[in-house]
mmCIF file of C-alpha atoms in Angstrom:
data_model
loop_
_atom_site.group_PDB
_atom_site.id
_atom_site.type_symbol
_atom_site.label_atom_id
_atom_site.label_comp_id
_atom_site.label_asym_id
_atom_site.label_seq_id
_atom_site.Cartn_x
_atom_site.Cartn_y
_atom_site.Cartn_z
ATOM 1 C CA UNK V 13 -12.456 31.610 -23.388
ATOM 2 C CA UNK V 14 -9.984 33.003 -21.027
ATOM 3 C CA UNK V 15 -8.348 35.024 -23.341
ATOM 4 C CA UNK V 16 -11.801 36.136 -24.970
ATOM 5 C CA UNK V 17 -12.441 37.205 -20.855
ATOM 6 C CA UNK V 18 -9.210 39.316 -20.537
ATOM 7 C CA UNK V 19 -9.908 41.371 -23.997
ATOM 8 C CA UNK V 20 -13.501 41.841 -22.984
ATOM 9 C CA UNK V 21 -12.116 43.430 -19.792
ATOM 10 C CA UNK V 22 -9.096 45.110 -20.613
ATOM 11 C CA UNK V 23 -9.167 45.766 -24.298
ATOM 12 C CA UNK V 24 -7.118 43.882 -26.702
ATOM 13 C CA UNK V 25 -3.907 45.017 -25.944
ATOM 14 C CA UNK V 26 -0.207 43.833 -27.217
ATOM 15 C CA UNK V 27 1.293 41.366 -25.381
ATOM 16 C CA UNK V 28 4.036 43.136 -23.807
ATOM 17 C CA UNK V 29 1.222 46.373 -22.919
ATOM 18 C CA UNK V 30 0.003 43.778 -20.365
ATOM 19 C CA UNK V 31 0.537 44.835 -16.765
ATOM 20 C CA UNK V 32 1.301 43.022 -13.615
ATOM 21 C CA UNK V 33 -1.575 45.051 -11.639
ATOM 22 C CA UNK V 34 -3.951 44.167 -14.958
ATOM 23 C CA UNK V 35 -3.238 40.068 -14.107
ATOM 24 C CA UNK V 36 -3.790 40.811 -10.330
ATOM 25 C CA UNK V 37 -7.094 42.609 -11.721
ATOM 26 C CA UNK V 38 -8.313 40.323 -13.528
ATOM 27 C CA UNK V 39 -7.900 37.500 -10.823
ATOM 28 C CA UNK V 40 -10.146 38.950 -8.816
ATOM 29 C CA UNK V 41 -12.684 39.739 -11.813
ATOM 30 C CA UNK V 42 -12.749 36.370 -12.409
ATOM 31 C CA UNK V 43 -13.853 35.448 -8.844
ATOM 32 C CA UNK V 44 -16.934 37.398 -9.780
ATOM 33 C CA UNK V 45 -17.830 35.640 -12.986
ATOM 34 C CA UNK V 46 -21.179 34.113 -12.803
ATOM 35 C CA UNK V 47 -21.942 30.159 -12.516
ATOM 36 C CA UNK V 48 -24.224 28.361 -15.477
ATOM 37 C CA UNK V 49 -25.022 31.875 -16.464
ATOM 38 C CA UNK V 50 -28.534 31.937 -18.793
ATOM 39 C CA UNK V 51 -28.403 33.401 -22.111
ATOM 40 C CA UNK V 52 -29.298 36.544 -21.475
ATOM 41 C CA UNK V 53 -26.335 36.961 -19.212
ATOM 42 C CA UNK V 54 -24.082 35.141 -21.273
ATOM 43 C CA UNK V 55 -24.629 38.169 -24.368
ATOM 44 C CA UNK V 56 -22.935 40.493 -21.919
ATOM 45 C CA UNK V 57 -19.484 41.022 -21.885
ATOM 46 C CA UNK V 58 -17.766 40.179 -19.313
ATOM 47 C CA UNK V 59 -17.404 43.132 -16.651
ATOM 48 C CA UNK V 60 -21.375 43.456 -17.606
ATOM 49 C CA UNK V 61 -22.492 40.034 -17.147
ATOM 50 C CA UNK V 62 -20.326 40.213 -13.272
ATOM 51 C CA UNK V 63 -22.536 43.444 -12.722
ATOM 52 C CA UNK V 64 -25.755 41.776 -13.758
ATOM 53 C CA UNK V 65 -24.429 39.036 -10.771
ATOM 54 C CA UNK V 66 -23.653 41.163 -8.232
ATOM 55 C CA UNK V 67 -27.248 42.977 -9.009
ATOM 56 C CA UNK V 68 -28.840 40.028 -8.316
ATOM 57 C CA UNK V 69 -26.601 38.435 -5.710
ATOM 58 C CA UNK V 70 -26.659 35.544 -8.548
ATOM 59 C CA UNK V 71 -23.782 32.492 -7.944
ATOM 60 C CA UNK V 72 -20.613 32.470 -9.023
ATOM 61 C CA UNK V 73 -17.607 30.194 -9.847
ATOM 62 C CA UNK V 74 -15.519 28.462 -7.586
ATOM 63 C CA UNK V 75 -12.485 29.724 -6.694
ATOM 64 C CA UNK V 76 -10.922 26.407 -7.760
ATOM 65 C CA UNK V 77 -12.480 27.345 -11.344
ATOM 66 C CA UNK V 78 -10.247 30.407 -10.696
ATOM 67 C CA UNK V 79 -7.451 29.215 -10.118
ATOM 68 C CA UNK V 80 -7.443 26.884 -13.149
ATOM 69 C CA UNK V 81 -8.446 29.719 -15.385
ATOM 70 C CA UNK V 82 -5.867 32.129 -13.885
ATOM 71 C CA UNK V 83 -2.996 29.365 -14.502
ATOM 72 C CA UNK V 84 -4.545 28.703 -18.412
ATOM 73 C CA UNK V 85 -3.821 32.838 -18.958
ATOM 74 C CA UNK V 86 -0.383 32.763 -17.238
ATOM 75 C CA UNK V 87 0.194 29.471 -19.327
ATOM 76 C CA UNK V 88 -0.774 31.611 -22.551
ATOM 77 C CA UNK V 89 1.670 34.000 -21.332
ATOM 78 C CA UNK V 90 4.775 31.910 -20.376
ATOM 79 C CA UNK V 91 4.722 30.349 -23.838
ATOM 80 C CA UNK V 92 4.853 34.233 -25.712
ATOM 81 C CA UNK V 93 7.896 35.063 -22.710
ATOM 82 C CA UNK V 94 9.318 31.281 -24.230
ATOM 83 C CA UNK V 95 9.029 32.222 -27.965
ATOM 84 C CA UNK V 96 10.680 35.801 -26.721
ATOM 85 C CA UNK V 97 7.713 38.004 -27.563
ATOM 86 C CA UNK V 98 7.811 39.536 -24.291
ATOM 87 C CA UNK V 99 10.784 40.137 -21.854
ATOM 88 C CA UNK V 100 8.641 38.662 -18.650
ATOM 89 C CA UNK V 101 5.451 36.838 -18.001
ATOM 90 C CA UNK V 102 3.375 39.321 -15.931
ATOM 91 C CA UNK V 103 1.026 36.481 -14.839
ATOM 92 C CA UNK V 104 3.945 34.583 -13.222
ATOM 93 C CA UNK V 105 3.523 33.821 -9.477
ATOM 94 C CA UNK V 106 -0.065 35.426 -9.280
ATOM 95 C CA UNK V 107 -1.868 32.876 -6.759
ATOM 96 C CA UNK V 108 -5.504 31.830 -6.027
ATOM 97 C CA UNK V 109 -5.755 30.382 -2.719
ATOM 98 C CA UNK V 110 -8.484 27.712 -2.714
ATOM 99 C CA UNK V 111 -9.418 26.928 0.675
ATOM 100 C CA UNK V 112 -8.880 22.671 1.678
ATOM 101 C CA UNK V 113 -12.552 20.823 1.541
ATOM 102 C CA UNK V 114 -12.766 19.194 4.969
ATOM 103 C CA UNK V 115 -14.810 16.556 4.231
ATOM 104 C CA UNK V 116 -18.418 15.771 5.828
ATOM 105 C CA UNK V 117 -17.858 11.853 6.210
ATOM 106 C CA UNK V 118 -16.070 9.803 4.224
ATOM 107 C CA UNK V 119 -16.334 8.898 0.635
ATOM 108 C CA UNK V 120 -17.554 5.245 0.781
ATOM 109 C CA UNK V 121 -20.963 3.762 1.727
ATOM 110 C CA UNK V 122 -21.135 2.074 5.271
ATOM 111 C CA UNK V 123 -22.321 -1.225 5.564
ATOM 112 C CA UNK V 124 -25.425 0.061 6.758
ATOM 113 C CA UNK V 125 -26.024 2.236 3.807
ATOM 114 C CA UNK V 126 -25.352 -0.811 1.255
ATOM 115 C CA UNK V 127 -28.038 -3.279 3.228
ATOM 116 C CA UNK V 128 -30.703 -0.664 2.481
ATOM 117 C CA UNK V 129 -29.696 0.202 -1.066
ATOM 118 C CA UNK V 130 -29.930 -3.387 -2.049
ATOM 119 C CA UNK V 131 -32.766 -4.025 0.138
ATOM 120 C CA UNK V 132 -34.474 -0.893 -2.416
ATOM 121 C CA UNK V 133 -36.477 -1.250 -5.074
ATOM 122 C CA UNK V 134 -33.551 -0.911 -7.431
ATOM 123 C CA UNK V 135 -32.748 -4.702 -6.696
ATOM 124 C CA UNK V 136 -36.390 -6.016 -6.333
ATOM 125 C CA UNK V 137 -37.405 -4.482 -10.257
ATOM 126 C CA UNK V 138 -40.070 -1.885 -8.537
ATOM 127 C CA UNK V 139 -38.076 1.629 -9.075
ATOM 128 C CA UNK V 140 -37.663 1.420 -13.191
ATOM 129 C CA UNK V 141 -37.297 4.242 -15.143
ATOM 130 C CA UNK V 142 -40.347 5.056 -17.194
ATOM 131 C CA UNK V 143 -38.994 6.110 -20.574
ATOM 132 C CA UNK V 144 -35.434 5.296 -20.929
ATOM 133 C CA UNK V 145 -34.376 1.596 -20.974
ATOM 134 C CA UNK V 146 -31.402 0.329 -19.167
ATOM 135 C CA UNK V 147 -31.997 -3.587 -19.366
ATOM 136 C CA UNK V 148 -30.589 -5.359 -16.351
ATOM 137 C CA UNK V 149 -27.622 -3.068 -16.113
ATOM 138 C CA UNK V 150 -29.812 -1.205 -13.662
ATOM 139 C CA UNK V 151 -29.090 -4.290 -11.292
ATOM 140 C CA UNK V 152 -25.709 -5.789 -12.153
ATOM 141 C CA UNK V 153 -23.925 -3.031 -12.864
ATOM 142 C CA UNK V 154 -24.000 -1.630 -8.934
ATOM 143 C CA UNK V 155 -23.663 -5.106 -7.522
ATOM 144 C CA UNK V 156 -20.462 -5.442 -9.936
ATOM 145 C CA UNK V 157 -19.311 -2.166 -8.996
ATOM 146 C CA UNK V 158 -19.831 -4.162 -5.559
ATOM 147 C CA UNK V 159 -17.830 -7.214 -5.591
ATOM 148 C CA UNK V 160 -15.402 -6.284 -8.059
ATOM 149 C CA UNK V 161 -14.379 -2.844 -7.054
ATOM 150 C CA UNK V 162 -14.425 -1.710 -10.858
ATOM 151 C CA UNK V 163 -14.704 1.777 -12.074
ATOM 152 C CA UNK V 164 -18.443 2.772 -13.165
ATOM 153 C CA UNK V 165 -17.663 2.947 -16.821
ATOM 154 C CA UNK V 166 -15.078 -0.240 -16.555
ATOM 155 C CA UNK V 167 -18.466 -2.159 -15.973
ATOM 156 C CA UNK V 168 -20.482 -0.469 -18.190
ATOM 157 C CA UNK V 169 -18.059 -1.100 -21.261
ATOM 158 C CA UNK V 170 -18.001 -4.811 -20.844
ATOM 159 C CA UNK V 171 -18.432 -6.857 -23.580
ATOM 160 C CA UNK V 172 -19.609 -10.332 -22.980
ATOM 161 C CA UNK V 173 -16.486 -11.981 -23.856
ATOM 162 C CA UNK V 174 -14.446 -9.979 -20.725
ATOM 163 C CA UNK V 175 -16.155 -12.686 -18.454
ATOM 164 C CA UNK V 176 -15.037 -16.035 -18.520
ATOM 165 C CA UNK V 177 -14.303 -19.043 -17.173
ATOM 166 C CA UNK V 178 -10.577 -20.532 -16.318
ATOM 167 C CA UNK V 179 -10.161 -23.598 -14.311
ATOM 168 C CA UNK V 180 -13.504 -23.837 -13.035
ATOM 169 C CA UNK V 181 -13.508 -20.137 -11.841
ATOM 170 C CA UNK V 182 -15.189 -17.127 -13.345
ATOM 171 C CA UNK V 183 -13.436 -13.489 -13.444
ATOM 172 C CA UNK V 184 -14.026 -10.293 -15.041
ATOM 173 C CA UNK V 185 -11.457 -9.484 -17.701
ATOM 174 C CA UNK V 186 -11.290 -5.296 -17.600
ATOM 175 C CA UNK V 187 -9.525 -4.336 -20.649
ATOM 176 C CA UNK V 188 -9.963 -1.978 -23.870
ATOM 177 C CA UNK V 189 -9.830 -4.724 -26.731
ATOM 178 C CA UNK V 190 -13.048 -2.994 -28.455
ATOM 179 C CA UNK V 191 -12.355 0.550 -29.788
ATOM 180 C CA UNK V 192 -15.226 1.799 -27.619
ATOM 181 C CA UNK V 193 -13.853 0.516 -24.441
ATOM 182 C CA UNK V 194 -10.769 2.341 -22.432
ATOM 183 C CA UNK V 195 -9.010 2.041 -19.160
ATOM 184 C CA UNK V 196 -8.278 4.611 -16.518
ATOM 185 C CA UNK V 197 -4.266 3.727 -16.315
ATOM 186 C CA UNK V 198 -4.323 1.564 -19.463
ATOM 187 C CA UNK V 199 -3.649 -1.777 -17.940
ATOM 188 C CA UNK V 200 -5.828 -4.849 -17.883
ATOM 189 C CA UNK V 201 -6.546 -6.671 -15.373
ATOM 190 C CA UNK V 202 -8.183 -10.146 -14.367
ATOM 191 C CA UNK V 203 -10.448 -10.156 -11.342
ATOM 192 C CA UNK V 204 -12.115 -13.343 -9.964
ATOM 193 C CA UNK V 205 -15.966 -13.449 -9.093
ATOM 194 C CA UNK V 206 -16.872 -13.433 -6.340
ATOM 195 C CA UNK V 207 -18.910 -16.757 -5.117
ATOM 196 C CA UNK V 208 -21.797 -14.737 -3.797
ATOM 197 C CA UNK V 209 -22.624 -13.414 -7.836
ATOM 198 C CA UNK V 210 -22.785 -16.736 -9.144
ATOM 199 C CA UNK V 211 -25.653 -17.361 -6.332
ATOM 200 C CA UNK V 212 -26.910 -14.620 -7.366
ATOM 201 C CA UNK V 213 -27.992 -15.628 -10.744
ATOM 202 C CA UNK V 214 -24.730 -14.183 -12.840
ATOM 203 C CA UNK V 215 -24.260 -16.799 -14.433
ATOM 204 C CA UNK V 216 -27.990 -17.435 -15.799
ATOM 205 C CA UNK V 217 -27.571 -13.448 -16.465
ATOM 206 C CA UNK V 218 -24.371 -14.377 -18.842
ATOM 207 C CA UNK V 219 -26.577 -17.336 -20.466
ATOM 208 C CA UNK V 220 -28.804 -15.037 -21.506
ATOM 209 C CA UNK V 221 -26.576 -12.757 -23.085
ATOM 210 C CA UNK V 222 -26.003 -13.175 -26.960
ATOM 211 C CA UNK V 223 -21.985 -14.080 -27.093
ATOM 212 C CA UNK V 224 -20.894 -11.149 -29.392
ATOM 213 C CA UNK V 225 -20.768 -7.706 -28.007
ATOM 214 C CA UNK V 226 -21.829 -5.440 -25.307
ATOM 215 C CA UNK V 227 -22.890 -7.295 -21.653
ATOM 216 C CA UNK V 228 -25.498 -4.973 -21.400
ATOM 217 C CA UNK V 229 -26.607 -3.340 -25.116
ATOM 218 C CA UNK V 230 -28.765 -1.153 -23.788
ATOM 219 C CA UNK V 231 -25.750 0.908 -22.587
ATOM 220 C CA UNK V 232 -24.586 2.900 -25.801
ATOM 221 C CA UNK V 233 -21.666 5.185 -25.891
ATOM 222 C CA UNK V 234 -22.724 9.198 -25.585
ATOM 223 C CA UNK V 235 -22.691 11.378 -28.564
ATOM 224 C CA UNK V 236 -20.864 13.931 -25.898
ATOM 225 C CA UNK V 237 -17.849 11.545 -24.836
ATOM 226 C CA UNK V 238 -18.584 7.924 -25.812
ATOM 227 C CA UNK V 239 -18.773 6.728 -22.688
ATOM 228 C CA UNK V 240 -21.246 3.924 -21.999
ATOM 229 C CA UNK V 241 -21.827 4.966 -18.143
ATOM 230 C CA UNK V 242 -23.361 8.170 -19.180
ATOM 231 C CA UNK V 243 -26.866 8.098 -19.116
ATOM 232 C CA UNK V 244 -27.311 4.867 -16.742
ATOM 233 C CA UNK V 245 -25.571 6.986 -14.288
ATOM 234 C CA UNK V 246 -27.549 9.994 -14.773
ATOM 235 C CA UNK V 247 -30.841 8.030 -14.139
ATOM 236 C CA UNK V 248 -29.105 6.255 -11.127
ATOM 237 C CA UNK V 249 -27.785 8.864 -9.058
ATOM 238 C CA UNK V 250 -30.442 10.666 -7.701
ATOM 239 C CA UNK V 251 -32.923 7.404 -7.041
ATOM 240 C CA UNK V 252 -29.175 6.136 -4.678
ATOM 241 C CA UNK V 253 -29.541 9.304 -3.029
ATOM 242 C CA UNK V 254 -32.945 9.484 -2.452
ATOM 243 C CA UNK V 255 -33.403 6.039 -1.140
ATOM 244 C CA UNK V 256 -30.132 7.211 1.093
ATOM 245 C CA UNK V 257 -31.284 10.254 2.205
ATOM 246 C CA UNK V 258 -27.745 11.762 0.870
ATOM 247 C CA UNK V 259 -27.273 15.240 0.907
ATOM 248 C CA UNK V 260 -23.503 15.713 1.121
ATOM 249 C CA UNK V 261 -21.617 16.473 -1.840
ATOM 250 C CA UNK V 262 -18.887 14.334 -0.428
ATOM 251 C CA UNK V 263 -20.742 11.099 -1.882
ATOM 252 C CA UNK V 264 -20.517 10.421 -5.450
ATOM 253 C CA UNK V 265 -23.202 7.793 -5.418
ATOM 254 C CA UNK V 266 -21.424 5.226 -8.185
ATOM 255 C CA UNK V 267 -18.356 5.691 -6.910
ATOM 256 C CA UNK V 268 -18.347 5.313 -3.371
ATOM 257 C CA UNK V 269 -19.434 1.081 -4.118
ATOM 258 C CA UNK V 270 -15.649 0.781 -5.316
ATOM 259 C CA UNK V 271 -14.496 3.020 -2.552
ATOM 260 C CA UNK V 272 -16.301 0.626 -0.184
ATOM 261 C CA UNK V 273 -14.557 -1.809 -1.627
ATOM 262 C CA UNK V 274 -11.436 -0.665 -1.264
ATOM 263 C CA UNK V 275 -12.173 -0.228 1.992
ATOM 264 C CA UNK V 276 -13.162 -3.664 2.763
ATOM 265 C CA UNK V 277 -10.219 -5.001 0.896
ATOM 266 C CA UNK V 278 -7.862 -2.796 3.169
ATOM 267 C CA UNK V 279 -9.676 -4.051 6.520
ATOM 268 C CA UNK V 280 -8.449 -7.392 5.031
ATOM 269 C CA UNK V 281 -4.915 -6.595 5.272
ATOM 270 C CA UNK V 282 -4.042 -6.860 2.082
ATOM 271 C CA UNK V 283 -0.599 -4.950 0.912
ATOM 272 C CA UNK V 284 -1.017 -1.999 -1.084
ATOM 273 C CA UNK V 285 0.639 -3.466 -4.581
ATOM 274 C CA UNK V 286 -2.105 -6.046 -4.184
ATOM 275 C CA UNK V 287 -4.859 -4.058 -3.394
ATOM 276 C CA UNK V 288 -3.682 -1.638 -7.093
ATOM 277 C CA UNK V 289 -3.693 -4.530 -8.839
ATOM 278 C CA UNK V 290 -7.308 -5.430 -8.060
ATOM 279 C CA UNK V 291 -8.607 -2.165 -8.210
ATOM 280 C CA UNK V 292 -6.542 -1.017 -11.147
ATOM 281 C CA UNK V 293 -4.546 2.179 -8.882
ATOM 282 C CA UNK V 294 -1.597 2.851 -10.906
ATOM 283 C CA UNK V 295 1.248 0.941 -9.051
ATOM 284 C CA UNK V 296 3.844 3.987 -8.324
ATOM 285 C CA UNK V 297 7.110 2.627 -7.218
ATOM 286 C CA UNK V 298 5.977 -0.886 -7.961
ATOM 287 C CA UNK V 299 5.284 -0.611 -11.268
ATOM 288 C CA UNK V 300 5.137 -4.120 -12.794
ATOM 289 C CA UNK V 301 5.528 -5.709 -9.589
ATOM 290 C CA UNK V 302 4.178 -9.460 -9.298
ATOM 291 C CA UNK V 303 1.552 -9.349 -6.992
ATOM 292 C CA UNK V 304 0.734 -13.534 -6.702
ATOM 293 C CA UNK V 305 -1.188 -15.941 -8.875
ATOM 294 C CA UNK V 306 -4.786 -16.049 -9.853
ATOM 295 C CA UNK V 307 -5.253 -18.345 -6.541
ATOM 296 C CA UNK V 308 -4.599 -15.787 -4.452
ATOM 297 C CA UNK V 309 -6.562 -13.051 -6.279
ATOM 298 C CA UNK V 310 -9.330 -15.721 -5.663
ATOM 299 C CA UNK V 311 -9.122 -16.515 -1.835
ATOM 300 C CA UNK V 312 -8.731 -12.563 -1.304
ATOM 301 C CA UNK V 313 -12.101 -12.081 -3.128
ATOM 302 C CA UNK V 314 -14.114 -14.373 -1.360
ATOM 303 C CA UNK V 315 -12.983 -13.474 1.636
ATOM 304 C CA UNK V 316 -15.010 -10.340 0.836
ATOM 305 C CA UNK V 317 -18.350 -9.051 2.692
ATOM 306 C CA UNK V 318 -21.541 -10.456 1.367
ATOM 307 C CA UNK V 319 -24.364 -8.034 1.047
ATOM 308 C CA UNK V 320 -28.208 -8.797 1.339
ATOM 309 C CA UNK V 321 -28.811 -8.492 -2.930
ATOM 310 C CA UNK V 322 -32.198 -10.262 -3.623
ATOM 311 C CA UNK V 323 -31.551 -12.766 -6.350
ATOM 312 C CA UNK V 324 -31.408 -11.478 -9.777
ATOM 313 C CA UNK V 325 -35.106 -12.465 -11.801
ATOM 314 C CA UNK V 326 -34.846 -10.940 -15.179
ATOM 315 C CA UNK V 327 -36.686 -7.352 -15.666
ATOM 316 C CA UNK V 328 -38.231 -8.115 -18.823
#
């Protein structure tokens, strides 16, 4: 596309016709190329569709879209100076400054904000969607998010044979042993339940569940990138930010419960190896670092917050 961009702008010249000042050029062309353009627009070429913009003091991309495209051409262009089709790279060194995002608030939900999300209709069964069906995901799957501290589509994958039982004590088992699932960094992880779940009803939840496959089988991988969080997440966002009144961009909805946990699990003291392994940060200079037994995993978890869930009655 970037390439396409360039030829649309400047012709489609040889590579070593390319100028310094035409790179320089085209940066800034680029700052003018419009957002989610509609089809009409996007039939223009290029220079014609940033016209059609300007005309209409339409949107355009971010300058961190730039800066990504700018890098892809000079990319293109370092690999034909590598291969010794041209003497330099003319792109090399040409910069887009992207100015730092100083952040409204932080990226986690205060306690406040959790006690009236789970005090919402979301948890009592009176905000349900009126044509798609989600099953109880629409409940568990944000409290597990919760008291786990798992990724969004880590929950959403789970099969029914990830939880278990070991000793008397439940955990979540995040790994990819089904082709469908995957992991962020690639390494499983065991975490223990939280006390407050099983109180909940989780474990009635989990009796109801047939024992092979999906936890929740409403939840199908997307066509676009097989990921099961797709279109529960869609239908969740907005209702979170409605009943939140959220209007910064700041907030990702389904991912600040895991930042909250995180920072919960910080206030607790516990060390930073820890904290990666329960959260499933890739480990840096610790890498396969010990980081205590299941009993400790345990106490540190229910030594977590409790928040005011109603008790889970199934949907249906």
């Amino acid at each position: 596309a970037v390439v396409r961009r360039f030829i649309e702008g400047f012709g489609g010249l040889p590579l070593n016709q390319i100028t310094r000042s035409q790179c320089v050029e085209f940066r800034e062309l680029l700052k003018l190329t419009p957002y989610r353009p509609g089809q009409e627009i996007e039939k223009l070429p290029f220079k014609e569709q940033i016209a059609k913009v300007q005309q209409e003091n339409g949107q355009t991309i971010t300058l961190a879209r730039v800066k990504v495209l700018i890098n892809l051409f000079s990319g293109i262009l370092a690999r034909a100076y590598s291969d010794a089709l041209i003497n330099e790279n003319p792109c090399h060194g040409i910069r887009v400054e992207v100015p730092r995002i100083i952040r409204e608030r932080a990226s986690d939900f205060t306690d406040a904000e959790l006690n009236t999300l789970f005090s919402s209709g979301l948890f009592t069964g009176e905000i349900r969607p009126q044509r798609a069906e989600y099953g109880e995901a629409i409940y568990w799957v944000p409290v597990l998010l919760t008291y786990t501290g798992g990724r969004l589509e880590e929950v959403c994958q789970l099969f029914r044979r990830d939880v278990e039982q070991q000793d008397g004590q439940w955990f979540i088992h995040f790994r990819d042993w089904d082709v469908s699932q995957s992991l962020k960094t690639g390494k499983a992880r065991m975490i223990p339940l939280h006390p407050h779940l099983l109180e909940l009803g989780f474990d009635r939840f989990l009796a109801s569940c047939a024992t092979e496959g999906p936890l929740f089988p409403q939840l199908t991988p997307s066509r676009a990138n097989g990921r099961y969080s797709d279109a529960l997440g869609k239908w969740l966002r907005p209702h979170v930010r409605q009943i939140l009144g959220l209007k910064t961009k700041t907030i990702k909805p389904l991912h600040a419960f895991r930042h909250a946990f995180i920072t919960h699990i910080r206030a607790l003291g516990v060390a930073e190896d820890v904290r990666n392994a329960i959260t499933g940060h890739s480990q840096k200079g610790h890498v396969g670092r010990s980081y205590g037994s299941f009993k400790d995993l345990e106490e540190i978890i229910n030594k977590m917050p409790r928040w005011p869930v109603p008790v889970w009655h199934p949907f249906s």
